[in-house]
Short mmCIF file of C-alpha atoms in Angstrom, two decimals:
data_model
loop_
_atom_site.label_atom_id
_atom_site.label_comp_id
_atom_site.label_asym_id
_atom_site.label_seq_id
_atom_site.Cartn_x
_atom_site.Cartn_y
_atom_site.Cartn_z
CA MET A 1 -4.84 64.68 -39.95
CA LEU A 2 -1.87 63.06 -37.83
CA LEU A 3 -1.66 64.90 -35.06
CA PHE A 4 1.47 63.49 -33.40
CA LEU A 5 3.34 64.62 -29.96
CA PRO A 6 7.02 65.02 -29.16
CA GLY A 7 9.32 63.46 -26.67
CA PHE A 8 9.77 65.18 -23.55
CA ALA A 9 12.43 67.87 -24.47
CA THR A 10 12.40 66.81 -28.21
CA PRO A 11 12.04 69.22 -31.15
CA PRO A 12 9.24 68.43 -33.21
CA SER A 13 12.11 68.77 -36.42
CA ALA A 14 13.55 65.31 -34.50
CA TYR A 15 10.50 63.32 -36.24
CA ASP A 16 10.71 64.62 -39.50
CA ALA A 17 12.43 61.49 -40.93
CA LEU A 18 9.86 59.63 -39.10
CA LEU A 19 7.17 61.13 -40.44
CA ALA A 20 8.25 62.58 -44.33
CA PRO A 21 6.92 59.44 -45.62
CA VAL A 22 3.60 60.04 -43.78
CA ARG A 23 2.97 63.42 -45.50
CA ASP A 24 3.88 62.12 -48.91
CA LEU A 25 0.74 60.43 -48.39
CA GLY A 26 -0.81 63.61 -48.44
CA MET A 27 -1.88 63.72 -44.56
CA ALA A 28 -1.24 66.77 -43.13
CA VAL A 29 0.90 65.99 -39.99
CA THR A 30 0.67 68.16 -36.69
CA VAL A 31 3.96 68.41 -34.51
CA PRO A 32 3.20 70.81 -31.34
CA ARG A 33 5.97 71.99 -28.88
CA LEU A 34 2.56 72.93 -26.38
CA TYR A 35 4.68 73.80 -23.25
CA GLY A 36 8.41 75.34 -22.32
CA LEU A 37 10.11 76.01 -18.54
CA ASP A 38 6.90 74.71 -17.12
CA GLY A 39 7.40 71.34 -18.51
CA TYR A 40 10.94 71.16 -17.71
CA LEU A 41 10.23 71.91 -14.25
CA GLY A 42 7.23 69.35 -14.05
CA ARG A 43 4.65 71.65 -13.72
CA TYR A 44 3.14 71.22 -16.68
CA THR A 45 1.59 67.51 -16.73
CA ALA A 46 1.17 64.85 -19.11
CA ALA A 47 -2.57 65.71 -18.21
CA ASP A 48 -1.98 68.94 -19.20
CA GLU A 49 -0.23 68.12 -22.54
CA ALA A 50 -3.49 66.25 -23.39
CA ARG A 51 -5.87 68.37 -22.66
CA ASP A 52 -3.97 71.53 -25.08
CA ALA A 53 -3.30 69.15 -27.53
CA ALA A 54 -7.39 67.63 -27.83
CA GLU A 55 -7.71 71.55 -28.86
CA LEU A 56 -5.75 71.78 -31.56
CA VAL A 57 -7.63 69.41 -32.58
CA ALA A 58 -11.25 70.16 -32.28
CA GLY A 59 -13.63 70.09 -35.02
CA GLU A 60 -11.50 67.68 -37.14
CA PRO A 61 -13.39 64.89 -38.42
CA ARG A 62 -10.76 62.38 -38.20
CA VAL A 63 -7.88 62.27 -36.29
CA TRP A 64 -5.25 59.77 -35.84
CA LEU A 65 -3.01 60.07 -32.46
CA ALA A 66 0.69 59.06 -32.79
CA GLY A 67 3.38 60.06 -30.40
CA HIS A 68 6.56 58.90 -28.34
CA SER A 69 7.73 58.29 -25.18
CA ARG A 70 6.54 61.27 -22.90
CA GLY A 71 4.62 61.81 -26.14
CA GLY A 72 3.05 58.70 -26.39
CA GLN A 73 1.76 58.65 -22.93
CA VAL A 74 0.52 62.54 -23.78
CA ALA A 75 -1.45 60.37 -26.70
CA TRP A 76 -2.97 57.52 -24.77
CA ARG A 77 -4.30 60.09 -22.29
CA MET A 78 -5.81 62.42 -25.74
CA ALA A 79 -7.55 59.43 -26.96
CA SER A 80 -9.85 58.51 -23.43
CA ILE A 81 -11.04 62.58 -24.06
CA LEU A 82 -11.81 62.90 -27.45
CA ASP A 83 -14.29 62.11 -29.34
CA PRO A 84 -15.01 58.30 -30.22
CA ALA A 85 -16.56 59.42 -33.36
CA ALA A 86 -13.42 61.78 -34.20
CA LEU A 87 -10.34 58.89 -33.56
CA ALA A 88 -9.60 57.24 -36.82
CA GLY A 89 -6.78 55.08 -34.10
CA LEU A 90 -3.29 55.26 -32.10
CA VAL A 91 -0.52 54.77 -32.48
CA VAL A 92 2.59 55.37 -29.69
CA ILE A 93 6.06 54.37 -30.64
CA ASP A 94 8.02 53.48 -26.94
CA PRO A 95 5.93 55.34 -24.96
CA VAL A 96 6.39 56.15 -21.12
CA ASP A 97 3.66 56.26 -18.38
CA GLY A 98 4.51 58.25 -15.31
CA TYR A 99 6.71 60.89 -14.71
CA GLY A 100 10.30 60.06 -14.12
CA PRO A 101 12.19 56.35 -13.48
CA ARG A 102 10.88 55.98 -10.09
CA SER A 103 7.71 56.91 -10.83
CA SER A 104 4.44 54.54 -11.13
CA PRO A 105 2.14 53.92 -13.96
CA THR A 106 -0.39 56.52 -14.37
CA ALA A 107 -1.87 56.89 -17.72
CA THR A 108 -1.91 52.77 -17.86
CA ALA A 109 -3.38 52.57 -14.10
CA SER A 110 -6.57 53.90 -14.93
CA PRO A 111 -9.38 51.19 -16.65
CA VAL A 112 -8.74 52.15 -20.88
CA THR A 113 -11.70 54.38 -21.91
CA PHE A 114 -11.17 54.65 -25.38
CA SER A 115 -11.85 51.42 -28.31
CA CYS A 116 -10.17 53.01 -31.52
CA PRO A 117 -7.19 50.48 -33.31
CA THR A 118 -4.13 51.16 -31.31
CA LEU A 119 -0.52 50.21 -32.54
CA ILE A 120 2.28 49.95 -29.46
CA ILE A 121 5.33 49.71 -30.90
CA GLY A 122 8.41 48.82 -28.37
CA GLY A 123 11.55 49.37 -28.46
CA GLY A 124 13.58 45.57 -27.11
CA LEU A 125 16.70 47.76 -25.97
CA GLY A 126 14.75 49.26 -23.18
CA GLY A 127 16.86 51.76 -20.67
CA ARG A 128 17.21 53.80 -18.31
CA CYS A 129 14.89 56.56 -20.85
CA ALA A 130 12.65 53.73 -20.93
CA PRO A 131 12.43 51.91 -17.70
CA ALA A 132 10.90 48.29 -17.54
CA ALA A 133 7.55 49.07 -14.95
CA LEU A 134 6.81 52.12 -17.33
CA ASN A 135 7.49 51.48 -20.61
CA HIS A 136 5.79 49.13 -23.82
CA GLU A 137 4.59 46.95 -22.18
CA GLN A 138 3.05 48.55 -19.38
CA PHE A 139 0.89 50.14 -22.19
CA ALA A 140 0.28 46.58 -23.82
CA ARG A 141 -1.00 45.03 -20.20
CA ALA A 142 -3.40 48.33 -20.13
CA MET A 143 -4.86 47.33 -23.06
CA PRO A 144 -4.43 43.51 -24.43
CA THR A 145 -6.24 43.92 -27.48
CA ALA A 146 -4.14 46.80 -29.07
CA GLU A 147 -1.48 45.66 -31.88
CA HIS A 148 2.20 45.43 -29.76
CA VAL A 149 5.12 45.20 -31.66
CA VAL A 150 8.98 45.16 -29.92
CA LEU A 151 11.69 45.60 -32.54
CA ALA A 152 14.80 43.78 -30.98
CA ASP A 153 17.38 46.53 -31.46
CA MET A 154 15.37 49.93 -31.34
CA GLY A 155 16.91 51.91 -28.66
CA HIS A 156 14.18 54.60 -27.40
CA ALA A 157 15.88 57.52 -29.27
CA ASP A 158 16.33 55.78 -32.47
CA ILE A 159 13.38 56.90 -33.82
CA LEU A 160 15.16 60.91 -33.87
CA CYS A 161 17.20 62.29 -37.14
CA GLY A 162 19.72 64.67 -36.57
CA GLY A 163 21.23 66.08 -32.71
CA PRO A 164 18.15 64.72 -31.00
CA LEU A 165 19.42 61.45 -32.10
CA ARG A 166 22.89 62.34 -31.33
CA TRP A 167 22.08 63.41 -27.73
CA GLY A 168 19.25 60.51 -27.29
CA ARG A 169 21.30 58.29 -28.41
CA ARG A 170 24.35 59.23 -25.68
CA LEU A 171 21.54 59.71 -22.49
CA CYS A 172 19.60 56.61 -23.75
CA GLY A 173 22.03 54.37 -25.87
CA GLY A 174 20.85 52.95 -29.04
CA GLY A 175 20.78 49.84 -31.67
CA ASP A 176 23.67 49.25 -34.86
CA ASP A 177 21.23 50.34 -37.20
CA PRO A 178 18.92 53.86 -36.38
CA ALA A 179 18.11 54.72 -39.46
CA ALA A 180 16.87 51.09 -40.62
CA VAL A 181 15.02 50.83 -36.91
CA ARG A 182 13.02 54.58 -37.94
CA ALA A 183 12.43 53.34 -41.43
CA GLN A 184 10.79 49.91 -39.68
CA VAL A 185 8.96 52.46 -37.46
CA THR A 186 7.69 54.63 -40.01
CA ALA A 187 6.85 51.66 -42.21
CA LEU A 188 4.88 50.15 -39.02
CA LEU A 189 3.09 53.59 -38.68
CA VAL A 190 2.18 54.17 -42.39
CA ALA A 191 0.77 50.09 -42.48
CA PHE A 192 -1.30 51.03 -40.16
CA ILE A 193 -2.94 54.05 -40.88
CA GLN A 194 -3.32 52.61 -44.57
CA ARG A 195 -5.12 50.15 -43.44
CA GLY A 196 -7.50 52.46 -41.36
#
């Protein structure tokens, strides 16, 4: 099973094109929406979401975790609280730590307590949606043993599809060919899962 945590204010359907090849492998994929207004108002933290997401996979014998943006931070936090024997691996896609562009790292500020195979995929274009002090590089510094891949032409929202892709690229910028970037990220995700 793959539990994929979406980015802040991003609907689960925005990841359909990214995750379709994972489903084609025969793997069950769940992309939950765990918060409403409280999340938008800052009253539902990434730590709260990680605890609630952990309940969704309680009893699963083997779980892959993945997440994008804030969802990457949630997946990272969740890896610390799951039973290590049940955690197959972790993939974070252009993860963002903290709670806003002016915040300090929170999830990566503490020592890593999990040891599962970990893949960090970073967008090389950066920008205001993944500020430098809180982006994938911070996660890679926190876990130097993780595989860290940076896609030079990837903008923060380029892996999305449909309306969220258009809105995300307006807000966050993006590369020249989001479909090609999405295909690269999917290929990395599928290969990582197949190695596990």
